[in-house]
Amino acid sequence: MPADPDTGYDPSLGRKFVFVTGGVMSGLGKGITAASTGRLLANAGFDVTAVKVDPYLNVDAGTMNPYEHGEVYVLKDGGEVDLDLGNYERFLGTDMTFDHNVTTGKTYQHVIERERAGDYLGKTVQIIPHVTDDIKRRIREAAEGSDVCLIEIGGTVGDIESMPFLEALRQFAHEEDDEDILFTHVTLVPYSKNGEQKTKPTQHSVKELRSIGLQPDILVGRSEDRLDPETKEKIALFCDVPTDAVFSNPDVEDIYHVPLMVEDEGLDEYVMERLGLVDEALPKEERSTEWRDLVTRDRDEEIDVALVGKYALEDAYMSIHEALKHAGIQTGTEVNVLWVDADETQEEHEQRLAEADAVVVPGGFGSRGTDGKIEAIRYARENDVPFLGLCLGFQMAVVEHARNILGLDGAHSAEIDPETPHPVIDLLPDQYLSLIHI
């Protein structure tokens, strides 16, 4: 079928699609579940990519507060996106692009720009087909050239912001053969006070999903422990899926163990069977074990690394935290990250940093916390503690050196203190010009 001349949507792009939705509450681990599934498919020899759908109206994550949204992850093409894209890169071992992040803002902006340019030739512009076709177009174009594309739908089923995306998924199911599309739904399975695993939240979540025309093929229960056989059978009965389509995703000490956990559950084999990929997969004895070998590698050493930030939120510094973890895996070292609040470092830095074997001062925005970062840097220098400054952290290292070694009292970054007598960090000329124009 050729591309629609009005919407530009080409339904022939892409091969196999796995959609991952979430219910009950946000932050369940849809992204890690999707990434783990992708890792196992890649181990089996398939070319896997991923798309993150964010229903917020922001065009991208670049302007979002780390307190509210976590880290802004920057891709190789400069795209500023949700931190889940970072997990996809780490798990899949592939580079994502800005096209792999679909937001409501990006979609609506494109549709409205086309309407303003007259591209719709006077037609009434509507959610269906113009917005939904644009969503599907973006997903298919990101999937082009891959064997399997995993698409995570951010938020929770039932959110009003998600409705156009879920409608686009319903249309996907209508357009595709059964063996080319798979719906995975991740839900919470909490414990009652008497220790019973409760399935009612999952039942209600699936009911909500089915009310908009989507029937999950796979259900993944997030719980503290593996789902009991009775729990799986109950979920299967009330949610109308086979019992062997209900999988556990229990809490683990490290997210990098999740692929091992869901592999033990047989999730990858079920996905390949449902997508008709079993005959194309590598024999089990030929599949890559590099991931398992890495994450189960013995750690003979242990170090403490102080991470001096101001956002007091682990997700705001996720890439740095994961990079330290990766370095530990590579060197056989257990890395314990000590979170240090830069707002409190001036008074308490010696007590907080004394037990650290190394200090990392990451980037940030604005003046708050910079004095605390400078004091942490000074402590590291004076006590010969290995130090790494990233972005603003490195700038503050220059400021600390200027003040305390060169004796330039009041030295600072001109961006933070425009009146500093010693602007050892300054704006570039074209940045000044931009400020003048503003």
mmCIF file of C-alpha atoms in Angstrom, residues 207-361:
data_model
loop_
_atom_site.group_PDB
_atom_site.id
_atom_site.type_symbol
_atom_site.label_atom_id
_atom_site.label_comp_id
_atom_site.label_asym_id
_atom_site.label_seq_id
_atom_site.Cartn_x
_atom_site.Cartn_y
_atom_site.Cartn_z
ATOM 1 C CA LYS A 207 -10.262 -4.061 31.611
ATOM 2 C CA GLU A 208 -9.306 -0.440 30.912
ATOM 3 C CA LEU A 209 -7.045 -1.529 28.076
ATOM 4 C CA ARG A 210 -9.704 -3.740 26.516
ATOM 5 C CA SER A 211 -12.283 -0.938 26.722
ATOM 6 C CA ILE A 212 -10.300 0.977 24.095
ATOM 7 C CA GLY A 213 -9.957 -2.015 21.800
ATOM 8 C CA LEU A 214 -6.611 -3.498 22.881
ATOM 9 C CA GLN A 215 -6.221 -7.067 24.100
ATOM 10 C CA PRO A 216 -2.817 -7.828 25.657
ATOM 11 C CA ASP A 217 -1.007 -10.907 24.370
ATOM 12 C CA ILE A 218 1.432 -10.991 27.273
ATOM 13 C CA LEU A 219 1.061 -9.849 30.874
ATOM 14 C CA VAL A 220 4.113 -9.093 33.012
ATOM 15 C CA GLY A 221 3.504 -8.847 36.739
ATOM 16 C CA ARG A 222 5.791 -6.533 38.691
ATOM 17 C CA SER A 223 6.024 -7.734 42.249
ATOM 18 C CA GLU A 224 8.504 -8.104 45.064
ATOM 19 C CA ASP A 225 8.818 -11.814 44.296
ATOM 20 C CA ARG A 226 8.004 -14.190 41.474
ATOM 21 C CA LEU A 227 4.315 -14.674 40.848
ATOM 22 C CA ASP A 228 2.875 -17.767 42.481
ATOM 23 C CA PRO A 229 1.436 -20.365 40.058
ATOM 24 C CA GLU A 230 -2.025 -19.677 41.521
ATOM 25 C CA THR A 231 -1.567 -15.951 40.873
ATOM 26 C CA LYS A 232 -0.626 -16.576 37.253
ATOM 27 C CA GLU A 233 -3.632 -18.815 36.727
ATOM 28 C CA LYS A 234 -5.978 -16.251 38.245
ATOM 29 C CA ILE A 235 -4.581 -13.432 36.095
ATOM 30 C CA ALA A 236 -4.873 -15.613 32.989
ATOM 31 C CA LEU A 237 -8.483 -16.531 33.782
ATOM 32 C CA PHE A 238 -9.735 -13.004 34.458
ATOM 33 C CA CYS A 239 -7.653 -11.267 31.772
ATOM 34 C CA ASP A 240 -8.323 -13.779 29.001
ATOM 35 C CA VAL A 241 -4.753 -14.808 28.182
ATOM 36 C CA PRO A 242 -3.079 -18.240 28.321
ATOM 37 C CA THR A 243 -1.426 -19.047 31.633
ATOM 38 C CA ASP A 244 1.938 -19.390 29.863
ATOM 39 C CA ALA A 245 1.531 -15.781 28.660
ATOM 40 C CA VAL A 246 1.735 -14.472 32.250
ATOM 41 C CA PHE A 247 5.285 -13.702 33.370
ATOM 42 C CA SER A 248 6.971 -12.567 36.557
ATOM 43 C CA ASN A 249 9.280 -9.573 36.791
ATOM 44 C CA PRO A 250 10.262 -9.526 40.469
ATOM 45 C CA ASP A 251 12.481 -7.006 42.210
ATOM 46 C CA VAL A 252 16.208 -7.604 41.680
ATOM 47 C CA GLU A 253 19.289 -5.988 43.178
ATOM 48 C CA ASP A 254 20.448 -4.644 39.814
ATOM 49 C CA ILE A 255 18.399 -3.783 36.726
ATOM 50 C CA TYR A 256 20.984 -5.562 34.578
ATOM 51 C CA HIS A 257 19.801 -8.845 36.073
ATOM 52 C CA VAL A 258 16.272 -8.372 34.707
ATOM 53 C CA PRO A 259 17.103 -9.975 31.307
ATOM 54 C CA LEU A 260 18.334 -13.040 33.172
ATOM 55 C CA MET A 261 15.187 -13.133 35.266
ATOM 56 C CA VAL A 262 12.735 -12.886 32.369
ATOM 57 C CA GLU A 263 14.857 -15.335 30.363
ATOM 58 C CA ASP A 264 14.439 -17.845 33.171
ATOM 59 C CA GLU A 265 10.698 -17.204 32.905
ATOM 60 C CA GLY A 266 10.820 -17.991 29.171
ATOM 61 C CA LEU A 267 9.596 -14.581 28.007
ATOM 62 C CA ASP A 268 11.949 -14.442 25.013
ATOM 63 C CA GLU A 269 10.886 -17.865 23.747
ATOM 64 C CA TYR A 270 7.214 -16.950 24.026
ATOM 65 C CA VAL A 271 7.751 -13.659 22.170
ATOM 66 C CA MET A 272 9.632 -15.381 19.344
ATOM 67 C CA GLU A 273 6.948 -18.056 19.071
ATOM 68 C CA ARG A 274 4.133 -15.497 18.896
ATOM 69 C CA LEU A 275 6.012 -13.410 16.311
ATOM 70 C CA GLY A 276 6.865 -16.425 14.160
ATOM 71 C CA LEU A 277 10.602 -15.959 14.675
ATOM 72 C CA VAL A 278 11.565 -19.302 16.201
ATOM 73 C CA ASP A 279 12.947 -20.756 12.977
ATOM 74 C CA GLU A 280 15.027 -17.604 12.330
ATOM 75 C CA ALA A 281 16.542 -17.478 15.805
ATOM 76 C CA LEU A 282 20.012 -18.782 16.549
ATOM 77 C CA PRO A 283 20.083 -22.200 18.225
ATOM 78 C CA LYS A 284 20.269 -21.786 21.993
ATOM 79 C CA GLU A 285 23.839 -23.055 22.152
ATOM 80 C CA GLU A 286 24.921 -20.355 19.661
ATOM 81 C CA ARG A 287 23.229 -17.406 21.321
ATOM 82 C CA SER A 288 25.340 -14.695 22.889
ATOM 83 C CA THR A 289 26.064 -15.115 26.603
ATOM 84 C CA GLU A 290 28.131 -11.938 26.861
ATOM 85 C CA TRP A 291 25.451 -10.104 28.847
ATOM 86 C CA ARG A 292 25.087 -12.892 31.409
ATOM 87 C CA ASP A 293 28.846 -13.269 31.674
ATOM 88 C CA LEU A 294 29.297 -9.540 32.300
ATOM 89 C CA VAL A 295 26.592 -8.968 34.880
ATOM 90 C CA THR A 296 27.413 -12.121 36.854
ATOM 91 C CA ARG A 297 31.153 -11.464 36.845
ATOM 92 C CA ASP A 298 32.773 -11.656 40.284
ATOM 93 C CA ARG A 299 33.634 -8.325 41.925
ATOM 94 C CA ASP A 300 36.897 -8.743 43.811
ATOM 95 C CA GLU A 301 37.298 -5.102 44.829
ATOM 96 C CA GLU A 302 34.981 -2.514 46.344
ATOM 97 C CA ILE A 303 35.146 1.285 46.276
ATOM 98 C CA ASP A 304 32.958 4.202 47.363
ATOM 99 C CA VAL A 305 32.432 7.076 44.940
ATOM 100 C CA ALA A 306 30.854 10.334 46.116
ATOM 101 C CA LEU A 307 28.485 11.890 43.575
ATOM 102 C CA VAL A 308 28.009 15.553 44.455
ATOM 103 C CA GLY A 309 24.745 16.847 42.982
ATOM 104 C CA LYS A 310 21.974 19.234 43.883
ATOM 105 C CA TYR A 311 18.853 17.498 42.638
ATOM 106 C CA ALA A 312 18.725 14.884 45.426
ATOM 107 C CA LEU A 313 17.219 12.402 42.981
ATOM 108 C CA GLU A 314 19.003 9.337 41.643
ATOM 109 C CA ASP A 315 17.178 9.457 38.299
ATOM 110 C CA ALA A 316 18.570 12.949 37.666
ATOM 111 C CA TYR A 317 22.075 11.471 37.396
ATOM 112 C CA MET A 318 21.226 8.065 35.974
ATOM 113 C CA SER A 319 23.789 8.003 33.141
ATOM 114 C CA ILE A 320 26.617 8.878 35.526
ATOM 115 C CA HIS A 321 25.471 6.278 38.018
ATOM 116 C CA GLU A 322 25.243 3.645 35.288
ATOM 117 C CA ALA A 323 28.636 4.630 33.846
ATOM 118 C CA LEU A 324 30.214 4.057 37.254
ATOM 119 C CA LYS A 325 28.444 0.716 37.448
ATOM 120 C CA HIS A 326 29.701 -0.230 33.954
ATOM 121 C CA ALA A 327 33.247 0.660 34.946
ATOM 122 C CA GLY A 328 32.876 -1.566 37.979
ATOM 123 C CA ILE A 329 31.608 -4.471 35.870
ATOM 124 C CA GLN A 330 34.498 -4.066 33.460
ATOM 125 C CA THR A 331 37.123 -3.978 36.210
ATOM 126 C CA GLY A 332 35.543 -6.488 38.573
ATOM 127 C CA THR A 333 34.846 -3.797 41.175
ATOM 128 C CA GLU A 334 31.768 -3.222 43.297
ATOM 129 C CA VAL A 335 31.071 0.522 43.046
ATOM 130 C CA ASN A 336 29.029 2.048 45.861
ATOM 131 C CA VAL A 337 27.687 5.481 44.938
ATOM 132 C CA LEU A 338 27.426 7.874 47.883
ATOM 133 C CA TRP A 339 24.890 10.622 47.164
ATOM 134 C CA VAL A 340 26.094 13.977 48.474
ATOM 135 C CA ASP A 341 23.794 17.015 48.493
ATOM 136 C CA ALA A 342 25.711 20.024 47.127
ATOM 137 C CA ASP A 343 23.462 22.391 49.079
ATOM 138 C CA GLU A 344 24.788 20.917 52.311
ATOM 139 C CA THR A 345 28.382 20.284 51.253
ATOM 140 C CA GLN A 346 29.769 23.617 52.472
ATOM 141 C CA GLU A 347 29.038 22.738 56.087
ATOM 142 C CA GLU A 348 29.319 18.983 55.985
ATOM 143 C CA HIS A 349 31.577 18.079 53.073
ATOM 144 C CA GLU A 350 34.425 16.661 55.139
ATOM 145 C CA GLN A 351 32.140 14.309 57.066
ATOM 146 C CA ARG A 352 30.223 13.289 53.958
ATOM 147 C CA LEU A 353 33.246 12.868 51.693
ATOM 148 C CA ALA A 354 35.707 11.380 54.174
ATOM 149 C CA GLU A 355 34.714 7.807 53.387
ATOM 150 C CA ALA A 356 34.824 8.283 49.598
ATOM 151 C CA ASP A 357 37.606 6.792 47.485
ATOM 152 C CA ALA A 358 36.791 9.180 44.612
ATOM 153 C CA VAL A 359 34.626 12.228 43.923
ATOM 154 C CA VAL A 360 32.460 12.960 40.870
ATOM 155 C CA VAL A 361 30.889 16.405 40.401
#
